[in-house]
């Protein structure tokens, strides 16, 4: 099973321009810069050289659970594996499952336990987005006295925002913590952690954002009478 899945080799594709822009930002020392980034390979020329960027351009597949018999002295009649799959927005789910079945070969059954349809991104020109961007660009009191660039991005994960977007409600994800590559890799990992200084600055950032949104004038909703 594991040997068969090792043949899974997706090709990089997706929002190359957006990822290259983020690569250039990180290579220049912007927020989210990774401590182990290679300056010679970073930036617009080679976005995949930066940790975490490859998963923004490819479908990913990771075996996370294995299960057989519940008792040591009982031979299992079947074995099960849980596979965490993250698909790019334009990937056809049925075609992907078919490819996994082809790679595994006969004797395996693939069932989708949880999935969600792709939803369009929320506008990056709305009043709420502009308020968010302005609040995030302003430096936190405990940080360096320099504004930070704010750009829209996507992550290789999913949140409950998809349920709101599916109903036409704008939803924006916010990461208030400035984490380097090592800390980013620790998310949902055995040694997940966050430094207290980063936590404090993140709280300052979140407070600033909430105050900005609360004090912003309500945007006109064309759907309302």
Tab-separated table of C-alpha atoms in Angstrom:
chain	number	residue	atom	x	y	z
A	1	UNK	CA	0.000	0.000	0.000
A	2	UNK	CA	2.648	2.521	1.056
A	3	UNK	CA	4.920	1.491	-1.811
A	4	UNK	CA	2.079	1.950	-4.285
A	5	UNK	CA	1.166	5.406	-2.975
A	6	UNK	CA	4.811	6.439	-3.222
A	7	UNK	CA	4.274	6.460	-6.994
A	8	UNK	CA	1.907	9.413	-6.597
A	9	UNK	CA	3.737	12.237	-8.367
A	10	UNK	CA	1.543	15.302	-9.043
A	11	UNK	CA	2.782	18.030	-11.332
A	12	UNK	CA	3.097	21.607	-10.078
A	13	UNK	CA	0.496	23.978	-11.412
A	14	UNK	CA	-1.922	26.603	-10.081
A	15	UNK	CA	-1.626	30.322	-9.304
A	16	UNK	CA	2.022	30.679	-10.293
A	17	UNK	CA	1.949	34.478	-10.461
A	18	UNK	CA	0.489	34.762	-6.962
A	19	UNK	CA	2.930	32.288	-5.458
A	20	UNK	CA	5.884	33.932	-7.184
A	21	UNK	CA	4.813	37.263	-5.729
A	22	UNK	CA	4.737	35.698	-2.270
A	23	UNK	CA	8.123	34.127	-2.954
A	24	UNK	CA	9.612	37.493	-3.812
A	25	UNK	CA	8.067	38.981	-0.666
A	26	UNK	CA	9.528	36.304	1.573
A	27	UNK	CA	12.911	36.418	-0.145
A	28	UNK	CA	13.012	40.161	0.499
A	29	UNK	CA	12.462	39.623	4.204
A	30	UNK	CA	8.725	40.164	4.384
A	31	UNK	CA	6.332	38.555	6.862
A	32	UNK	CA	6.480	34.789	6.901
A	33	UNK	CA	10.110	34.710	5.836
A	34	UNK	CA	11.517	31.296	6.623
A	35	UNK	CA	14.745	30.849	8.495
A	36	UNK	CA	15.883	28.058	6.194
A	37	UNK	CA	15.054	29.702	2.863
A	38	UNK	CA	17.842	29.558	0.306
A	39	UNK	CA	18.523	33.135	-0.910
A	40	UNK	CA	19.982	31.825	-4.151
A	41	UNK	CA	16.857	29.849	-4.986
A	42	UNK	CA	14.154	32.030	-3.471
A	43	UNK	CA	11.950	34.631	-5.076
A	44	UNK	CA	10.156	34.861	-8.381
A	45	UNK	CA	12.497	32.546	-10.267
A	46	UNK	CA	12.059	29.456	-8.074
A	47	UNK	CA	9.016	29.734	-5.786
A	48	UNK	CA	9.088	26.010	-4.985
A	49	UNK	CA	12.459	26.392	-3.272
A	50	UNK	CA	10.783	28.052	-0.291
A	51	UNK	CA	9.360	25.700	2.361
A	52	UNK	CA	5.619	25.203	2.118
A	53	UNK	CA	5.220	26.690	-1.355
A	54	UNK	CA	5.118	23.381	-3.217
A	55	UNK	CA	1.840	22.459	-1.520
A	56	UNK	CA	0.277	25.620	-2.991
A	57	UNK	CA	0.934	24.383	-6.527
A	58	UNK	CA	0.260	20.652	-6.290
A	59	UNK	CA	-2.359	18.240	-5.048
A	60	UNK	CA	-1.051	16.563	-1.891
A	61	UNK	CA	-1.660	13.169	-0.325
A	62	UNK	CA	-0.535	12.048	3.135
A	63	UNK	CA	-1.239	8.777	4.952
A	64	UNK	CA	-2.068	9.758	8.542
A	65	UNK	CA	-3.761	6.701	10.104
A	66	UNK	CA	-3.435	2.920	9.763
A	67	UNK	CA	-5.773	0.412	11.404
A	68	UNK	CA	-6.130	-3.365	11.415
A	69	UNK	CA	-7.113	-5.699	14.211
A	70	UNK	CA	-8.078	-4.185	17.553
A	71	UNK	CA	-6.326	-7.022	19.437
A	72	UNK	CA	-2.780	-8.322	19.215
A	73	UNK	CA	-3.805	-11.999	19.016
A	74	UNK	CA	-6.472	-11.553	16.343
A	75	UNK	CA	-5.650	-11.564	12.632
A	76	UNK	CA	-7.443	-8.683	10.914
A	77	UNK	CA	-9.887	-9.466	8.146
A	78	UNK	CA	-9.114	-6.108	6.578
A	79	UNK	CA	-6.849	-3.120	7.058
A	80	UNK	CA	-7.787	0.530	6.717
A	81	UNK	CA	-5.786	3.667	6.085
A	82	UNK	CA	-6.771	7.291	6.489
A	83	UNK	CA	-5.380	9.598	3.816
A	84	UNK	CA	-5.367	13.363	4.156
A	85	UNK	CA	-5.799	14.847	0.675
A	86	UNK	CA	-5.580	18.533	-0.239
A	87	UNK	CA	-6.709	19.419	-3.765
A	88	UNK	CA	-6.169	22.588	-5.747
A	89	UNK	CA	-9.388	24.473	-6.584
A	90	UNK	CA	-9.418	23.310	-10.212
A	91	UNK	CA	-8.775	19.617	-9.487
A	92	UNK	CA	-11.606	17.243	-10.352
A	93	UNK	CA	-12.289	15.192	-7.212
A	94	UNK	CA	-13.658	12.144	-9.031
A	95	UNK	CA	-10.716	12.095	-11.427
A	96	UNK	CA	-8.294	12.338	-8.509
A	97	UNK	CA	-9.939	9.440	-6.668
A	98	UNK	CA	-9.794	7.443	-9.894
A	99	UNK	CA	-6.063	8.134	-10.166
A	100	UNK	CA	-5.503	6.952	-6.586
A	101	UNK	CA	-7.458	3.766	-7.332
A	102	UNK	CA	-5.355	3.219	-10.452
A	103	UNK	CA	-2.123	3.672	-8.490
A	104	UNK	CA	-3.220	1.267	-5.738
A	105	UNK	CA	-4.438	-1.384	-8.145
A	106	UNK	CA	-6.934	-4.204	-7.470
A	107	UNK	CA	-7.753	-5.243	-3.928
A	108	UNK	CA	-8.257	-1.731	-2.564
A	109	UNK	CA	-11.449	0.277	-2.082
A	110	UNK	CA	-11.294	4.064	-1.836
A	111	UNK	CA	-14.086	5.934	-0.039
A	112	UNK	CA	-14.273	9.703	0.429
A	113	UNK	CA	-15.161	10.379	4.074
A	114	UNK	CA	-15.154	14.171	3.960
A	115	UNK	CA	-15.039	16.568	1.036
A	116	UNK	CA	-16.193	20.015	0.037
A	117	UNK	CA	-16.833	21.764	-3.238
A	118	UNK	CA	-14.583	24.607	-4.337
A	119	UNK	CA	-15.932	28.059	-3.496
A	120	UNK	CA	-14.912	31.366	-5.079
A	121	UNK	CA	-12.577	33.563	-3.018
A	122	UNK	CA	-13.972	36.591	-1.234
A	123	UNK	CA	-13.300	39.938	-2.894
A	124	UNK	CA	-9.952	41.626	-2.285
A	125	UNK	CA	-11.435	45.020	-3.215
A	126	UNK	CA	-14.292	45.170	-0.699
A	127	UNK	CA	-14.497	47.698	2.134
A	128	UNK	CA	-13.964	44.955	4.709
A	129	UNK	CA	-10.837	43.745	2.934
A	130	UNK	CA	-9.441	47.273	2.729
A	131	UNK	CA	-10.078	47.733	6.454
A	132	UNK	CA	-8.342	44.440	7.217
A	133	UNK	CA	-5.368	45.287	5.013
A	134	UNK	CA	-4.941	48.733	6.565
A	135	UNK	CA	-5.094	47.333	10.102
A	136	UNK	CA	-2.610	44.573	9.313
A	137	UNK	CA	-0.206	46.899	7.521
A	138	UNK	CA	0.127	49.140	10.577
A	139	UNK	CA	2.983	47.979	12.837
A	140	UNK	CA	2.114	46.590	16.258
A	141	UNK	CA	3.255	48.714	19.226
A	142	UNK	CA	5.746	46.036	20.317
A	143	UNK	CA	7.079	45.366	16.817
A	144	UNK	CA	9.506	47.203	14.576
A	145	UNK	CA	8.194	50.676	13.570
A	146	UNK	CA	7.706	49.789	9.922
A	147	UNK	CA	4.538	48.909	7.993
A	148	UNK	CA	4.251	45.401	6.624
A	149	UNK	CA	2.997	44.444	3.141
A	150	UNK	CA	-0.408	42.768	2.948
A	151	UNK	CA	-1.291	40.476	0.031
A	152	UNK	CA	-4.126	37.967	-0.515
A	153	UNK	CA	-3.005	34.357	-0.391
A	154	UNK	CA	-4.296	30.825	-0.084
A	155	UNK	CA	-3.119	28.035	2.204
A	156	UNK	CA	-3.007	24.228	1.836
A	157	UNK	CA	-5.785	23.770	4.390
A	158	UNK	CA	-9.495	24.369	4.818
A	159	UNK	CA	-11.609	26.316	7.290
A	160	UNK	CA	-15.292	26.863	7.976
A	161	UNK	CA	-15.109	29.955	5.759
A	162	UNK	CA	-16.049	27.704	2.842
A	163	UNK	CA	-19.573	27.303	4.245
A	164	UNK	CA	-20.082	31.081	4.336
A	165	UNK	CA	-18.589	31.646	0.865
A	166	UNK	CA	-20.823	28.922	-0.568
A	167	UNK	CA	-23.774	31.091	0.517
A	168	UNK	CA	-22.345	34.279	-0.922
A	169	UNK	CA	-21.110	35.653	2.422
A	170	UNK	CA	-17.631	37.183	2.373
A	171	UNK	CA	-15.202	35.464	4.741
A	172	UNK	CA	-11.533	36.287	5.274
A	173	UNK	CA	-8.927	34.156	6.988
A	174	UNK	CA	-6.417	35.886	9.225
A	175	UNK	CA	-3.084	34.638	10.557
A	176	UNK	CA	-2.030	37.158	13.225
A	177	UNK	CA	1.142	35.299	14.204
A	178	UNK	CA	4.463	35.813	12.399
A	179	UNK	CA	5.873	32.280	12.253
A	180	UNK	CA	9.111	31.137	10.647
A	181	UNK	CA	9.439	27.928	8.652
A	182	UNK	CA	10.268	25.775	11.671
A	183	UNK	CA	7.216	26.931	13.615
A	184	UNK	CA	4.963	26.605	10.562
A	185	UNK	CA	6.003	22.959	10.214
A	186	UNK	CA	5.082	22.347	13.855
A	187	UNK	CA	1.390	23.134	13.248
A	188	UNK	CA	-0.635	19.930	13.879
A	189	UNK	CA	2.676	18.148	14.462
A	190	UNK	CA	3.998	16.384	17.601
A	191	UNK	CA	5.902	19.476	18.773
A	192	UNK	CA	3.381	22.209	17.947
A	193	UNK	CA	4.343	25.399	19.744
A	194	UNK	CA	4.433	29.192	19.577
A	195	UNK	CA	6.832	31.576	21.374
A	196	UNK	CA	5.211	33.842	23.956
A	197	UNK	CA	6.574	36.959	22.227
A	198	UNK	CA	4.904	35.871	18.973
A	199	UNK	CA	1.678	35.134	20.862
A	200	UNK	CA	1.690	38.587	22.470
A	201	UNK	CA	2.221	40.328	19.129
A	202	UNK	CA	-0.495	38.203	17.572
A	203	UNK	CA	-2.944	39.285	20.276
A	204	UNK	CA	-2.011	42.920	19.595
A	205	UNK	CA	-2.593	42.392	15.886
A	206	UNK	CA	-5.961	40.692	16.401
A	207	UNK	CA	-7.096	43.427	18.793
A	208	UNK	CA	-6.125	46.104	16.278
A	209	UNK	CA	-8.019	44.326	13.497
A	210	UNK	CA	-11.186	43.888	15.573
A	211	UNK	CA	-11.170	47.532	16.616
A	212	UNK	CA	-10.709	48.633	13.002
A	213	UNK	CA	-13.618	46.491	11.801
A	214	UNK	CA	-15.850	47.599	14.675
A	215	UNK	CA	-15.227	51.282	13.979
A	216	UNK	CA	-15.513	51.063	10.173
A	217	UNK	CA	-18.736	52.420	8.626
A	218	UNK	CA	-21.105	49.666	7.461
A	219	UNK	CA	-20.712	48.803	3.798
A	220	UNK	CA	-23.728	49.133	1.540
A	221	UNK	CA	-25.187	45.759	0.595
A	222	UNK	CA	-26.636	45.845	-2.944
A	223	UNK	CA	-28.749	42.789	-2.121
A	224	UNK	CA	-30.654	44.666	0.575
A	225	UNK	CA	-33.627	46.932	-0.293
